[in-house]
PDB file of C-alpha atoms in Angstrom:
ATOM      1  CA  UNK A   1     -62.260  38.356 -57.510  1.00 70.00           C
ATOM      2  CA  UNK A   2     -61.024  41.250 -59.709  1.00 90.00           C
ATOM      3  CA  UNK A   3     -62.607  45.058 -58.092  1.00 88.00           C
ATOM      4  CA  UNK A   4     -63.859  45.421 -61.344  1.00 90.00           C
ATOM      5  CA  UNK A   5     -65.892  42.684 -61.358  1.00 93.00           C
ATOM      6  CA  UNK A   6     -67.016  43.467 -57.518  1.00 92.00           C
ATOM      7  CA  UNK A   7     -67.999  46.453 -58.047  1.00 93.00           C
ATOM      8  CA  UNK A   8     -70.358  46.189 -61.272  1.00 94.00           C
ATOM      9  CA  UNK A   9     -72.152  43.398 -58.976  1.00 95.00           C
ATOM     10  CA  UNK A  10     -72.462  45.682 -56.509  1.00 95.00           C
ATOM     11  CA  UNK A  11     -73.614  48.183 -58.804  1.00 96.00           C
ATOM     12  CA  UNK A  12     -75.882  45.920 -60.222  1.00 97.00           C
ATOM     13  CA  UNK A  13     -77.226  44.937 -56.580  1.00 96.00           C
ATOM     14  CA  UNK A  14     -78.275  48.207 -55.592  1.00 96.00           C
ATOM     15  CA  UNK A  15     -79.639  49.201 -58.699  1.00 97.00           C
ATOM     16  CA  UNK A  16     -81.914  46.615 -58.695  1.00 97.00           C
ATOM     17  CA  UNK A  17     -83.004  47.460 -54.923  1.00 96.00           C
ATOM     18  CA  UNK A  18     -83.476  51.094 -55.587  1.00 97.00           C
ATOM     19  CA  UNK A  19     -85.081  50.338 -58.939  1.00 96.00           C
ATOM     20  CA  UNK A  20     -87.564  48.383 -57.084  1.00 94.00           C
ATOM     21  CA  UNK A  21     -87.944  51.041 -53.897  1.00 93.00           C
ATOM     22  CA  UNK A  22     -88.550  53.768 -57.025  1.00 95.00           C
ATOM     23  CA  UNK A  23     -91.466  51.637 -58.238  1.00 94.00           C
ATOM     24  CA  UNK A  24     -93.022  50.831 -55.021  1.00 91.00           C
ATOM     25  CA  UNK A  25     -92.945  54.497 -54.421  1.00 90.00           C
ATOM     26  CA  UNK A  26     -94.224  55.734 -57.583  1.00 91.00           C
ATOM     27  CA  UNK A  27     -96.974  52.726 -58.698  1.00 90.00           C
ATOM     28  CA  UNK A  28     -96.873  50.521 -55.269  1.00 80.00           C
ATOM     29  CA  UNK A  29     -97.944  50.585 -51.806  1.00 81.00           C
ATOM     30  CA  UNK A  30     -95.248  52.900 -50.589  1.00 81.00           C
ATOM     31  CA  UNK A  31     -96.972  56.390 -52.155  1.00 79.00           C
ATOM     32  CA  UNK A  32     -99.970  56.075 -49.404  1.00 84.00           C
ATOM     33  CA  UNK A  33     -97.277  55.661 -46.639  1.00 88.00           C
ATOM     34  CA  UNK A  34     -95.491  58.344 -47.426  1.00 89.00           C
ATOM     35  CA  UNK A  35     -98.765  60.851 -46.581  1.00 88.00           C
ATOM     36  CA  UNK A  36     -99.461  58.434 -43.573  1.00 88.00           C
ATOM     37  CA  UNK A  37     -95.971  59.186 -42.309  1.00 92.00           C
ATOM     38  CA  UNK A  38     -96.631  63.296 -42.667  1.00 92.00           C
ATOM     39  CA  UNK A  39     -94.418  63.795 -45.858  1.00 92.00           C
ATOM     40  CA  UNK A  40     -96.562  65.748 -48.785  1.00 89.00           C
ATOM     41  CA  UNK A  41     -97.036  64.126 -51.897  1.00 88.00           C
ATOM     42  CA  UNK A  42     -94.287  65.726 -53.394  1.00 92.00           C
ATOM     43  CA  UNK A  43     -91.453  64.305 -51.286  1.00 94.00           C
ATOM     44  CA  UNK A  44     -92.132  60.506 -53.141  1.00 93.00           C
ATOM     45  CA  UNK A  45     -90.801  62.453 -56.111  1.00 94.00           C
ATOM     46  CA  UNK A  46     -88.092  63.882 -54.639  1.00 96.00           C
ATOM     47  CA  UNK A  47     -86.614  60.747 -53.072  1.00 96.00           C
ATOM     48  CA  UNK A  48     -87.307  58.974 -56.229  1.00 95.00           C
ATOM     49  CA  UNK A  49     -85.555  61.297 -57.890  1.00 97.00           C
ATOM     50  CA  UNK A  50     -82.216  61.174 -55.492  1.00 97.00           C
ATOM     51  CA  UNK A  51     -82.533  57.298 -55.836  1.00 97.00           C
ATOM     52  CA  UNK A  52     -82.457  57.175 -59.731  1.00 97.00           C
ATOM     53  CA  UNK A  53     -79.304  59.834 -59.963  1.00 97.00           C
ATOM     54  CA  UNK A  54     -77.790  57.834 -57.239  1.00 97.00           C
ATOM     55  CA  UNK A  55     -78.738  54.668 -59.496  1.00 97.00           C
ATOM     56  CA  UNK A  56     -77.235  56.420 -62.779  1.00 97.00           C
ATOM     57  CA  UNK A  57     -73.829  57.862 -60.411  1.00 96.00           C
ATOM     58  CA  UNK A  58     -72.616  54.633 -59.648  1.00 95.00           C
ATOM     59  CA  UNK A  59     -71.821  53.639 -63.077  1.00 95.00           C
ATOM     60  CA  UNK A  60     -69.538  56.564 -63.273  1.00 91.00           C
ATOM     61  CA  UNK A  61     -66.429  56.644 -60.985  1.00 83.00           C
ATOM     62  CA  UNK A  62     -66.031  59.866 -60.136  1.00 90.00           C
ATOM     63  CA  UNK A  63     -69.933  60.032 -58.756  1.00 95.00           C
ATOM     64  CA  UNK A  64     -69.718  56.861 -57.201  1.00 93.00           C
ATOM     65  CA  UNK A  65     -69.006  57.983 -53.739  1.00 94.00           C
ATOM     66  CA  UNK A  66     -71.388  60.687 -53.987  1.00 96.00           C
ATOM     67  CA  UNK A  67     -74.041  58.656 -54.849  1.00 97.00           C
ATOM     68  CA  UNK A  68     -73.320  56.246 -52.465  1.00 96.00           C
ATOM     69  CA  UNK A  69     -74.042  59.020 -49.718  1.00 96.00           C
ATOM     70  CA  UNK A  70     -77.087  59.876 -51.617  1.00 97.00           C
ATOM     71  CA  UNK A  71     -78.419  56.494 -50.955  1.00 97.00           C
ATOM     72  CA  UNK A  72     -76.670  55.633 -47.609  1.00 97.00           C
ATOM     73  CA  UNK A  73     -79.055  59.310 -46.551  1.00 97.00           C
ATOM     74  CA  UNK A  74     -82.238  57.728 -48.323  1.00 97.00           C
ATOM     75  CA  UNK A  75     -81.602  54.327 -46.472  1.00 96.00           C
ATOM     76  CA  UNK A  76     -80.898  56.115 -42.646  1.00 97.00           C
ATOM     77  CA  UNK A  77     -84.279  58.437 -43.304  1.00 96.00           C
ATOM     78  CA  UNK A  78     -86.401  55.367 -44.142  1.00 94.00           C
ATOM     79  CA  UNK A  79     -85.221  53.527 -40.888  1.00 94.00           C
ATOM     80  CA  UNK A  80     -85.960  56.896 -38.794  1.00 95.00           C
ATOM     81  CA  UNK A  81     -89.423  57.224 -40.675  1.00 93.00           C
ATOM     82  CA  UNK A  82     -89.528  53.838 -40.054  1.00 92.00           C
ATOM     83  CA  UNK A  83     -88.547  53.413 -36.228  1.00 93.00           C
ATOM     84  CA  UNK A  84     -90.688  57.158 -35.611  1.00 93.00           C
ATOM     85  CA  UNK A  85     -93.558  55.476 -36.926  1.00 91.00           C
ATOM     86  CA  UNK A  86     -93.562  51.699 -35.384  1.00 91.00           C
ATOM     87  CA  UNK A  87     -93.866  50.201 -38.204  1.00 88.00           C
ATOM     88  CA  UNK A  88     -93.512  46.321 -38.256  1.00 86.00           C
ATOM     89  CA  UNK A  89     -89.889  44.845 -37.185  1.00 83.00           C
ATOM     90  CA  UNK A  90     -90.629  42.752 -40.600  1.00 85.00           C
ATOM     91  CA  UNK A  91     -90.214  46.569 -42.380  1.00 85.00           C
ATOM     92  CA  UNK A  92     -87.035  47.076 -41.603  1.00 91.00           C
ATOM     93  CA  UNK A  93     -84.940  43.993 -42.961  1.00 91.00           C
ATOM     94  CA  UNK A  94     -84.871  45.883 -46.581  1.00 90.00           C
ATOM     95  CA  UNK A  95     -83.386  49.018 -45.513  1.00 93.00           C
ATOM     96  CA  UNK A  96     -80.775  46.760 -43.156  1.00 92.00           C
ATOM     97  CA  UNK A  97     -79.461  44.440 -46.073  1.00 94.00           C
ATOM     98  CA  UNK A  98     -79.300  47.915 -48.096  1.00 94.00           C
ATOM     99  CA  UNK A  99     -77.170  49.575 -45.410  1.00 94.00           C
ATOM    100  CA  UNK A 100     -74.822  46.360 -44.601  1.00 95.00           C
ATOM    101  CA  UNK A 101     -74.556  46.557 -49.077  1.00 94.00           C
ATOM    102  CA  UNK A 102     -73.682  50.004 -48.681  1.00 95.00           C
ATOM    103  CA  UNK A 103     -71.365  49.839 -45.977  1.00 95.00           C
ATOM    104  CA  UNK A 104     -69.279  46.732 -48.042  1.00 93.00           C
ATOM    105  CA  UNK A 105     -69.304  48.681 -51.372  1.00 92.00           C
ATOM    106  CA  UNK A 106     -67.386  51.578 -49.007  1.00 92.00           C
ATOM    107  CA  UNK A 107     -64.978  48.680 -47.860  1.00 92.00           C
ATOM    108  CA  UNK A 108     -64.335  47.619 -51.363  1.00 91.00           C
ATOM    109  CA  UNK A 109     -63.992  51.443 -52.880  1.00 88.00           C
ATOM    110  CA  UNK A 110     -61.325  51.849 -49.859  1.00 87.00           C
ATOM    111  CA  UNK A 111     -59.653  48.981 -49.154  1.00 87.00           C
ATOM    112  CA  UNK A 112     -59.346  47.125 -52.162  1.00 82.00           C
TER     113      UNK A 112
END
């Protein structure tokens, strides 16, 4: 398979995901959490925010590492908020798959 071709999938892949988290956060059942958790209303904004210039990064190459960081941070905090807060085991296979997508689109950036 040609890196090109990798990588828009993979760009595709995680914009879907963090297209999805944005909407859960803004118009879902993830805003109430977030006050639950003891983060102020104004922090769904802000992550949503970092998620949809990390989406818009990867689709240029010189922000594509950055924004990769962006949403490698987002994905750790939600597993901390996450593990802090005993939330279900069920919870956590999301921001897992996310991470191990993350971790491959690094392998692919540097090794192919």
């Amino acid at each position: 398979m040609e890196k090109a071709s990798l990588i828009l999938g993979l760009n595709i892949l995680l914009s879907l995901i963090f297209v999805f988290a944005i909407y859960a956060k803004l118009f879902g059942v993830q805003g109430p959490k977030f006050t639950r958790w003891g983060f102020g209303k104004w922090f769904i904004y802000v992550v949503a925010a970092l998620e949809l210039g990390s989406i818009l990064g990867l689709y240029f190459s010189g922000w594509q590492v950055l924004s990769l960081l962006v949403q490698t941070i987002i994905i750790l905090g939600a597993l901390i908020t996450l593990s802090r807060n005993r939330e279900d085991t069920n919870k956590f296979f999301l921001p897992f798959l996310t991470l191990s997508i993350l971790i491959g689109y690094f392998c692919v950036l540097r090794f192919f």
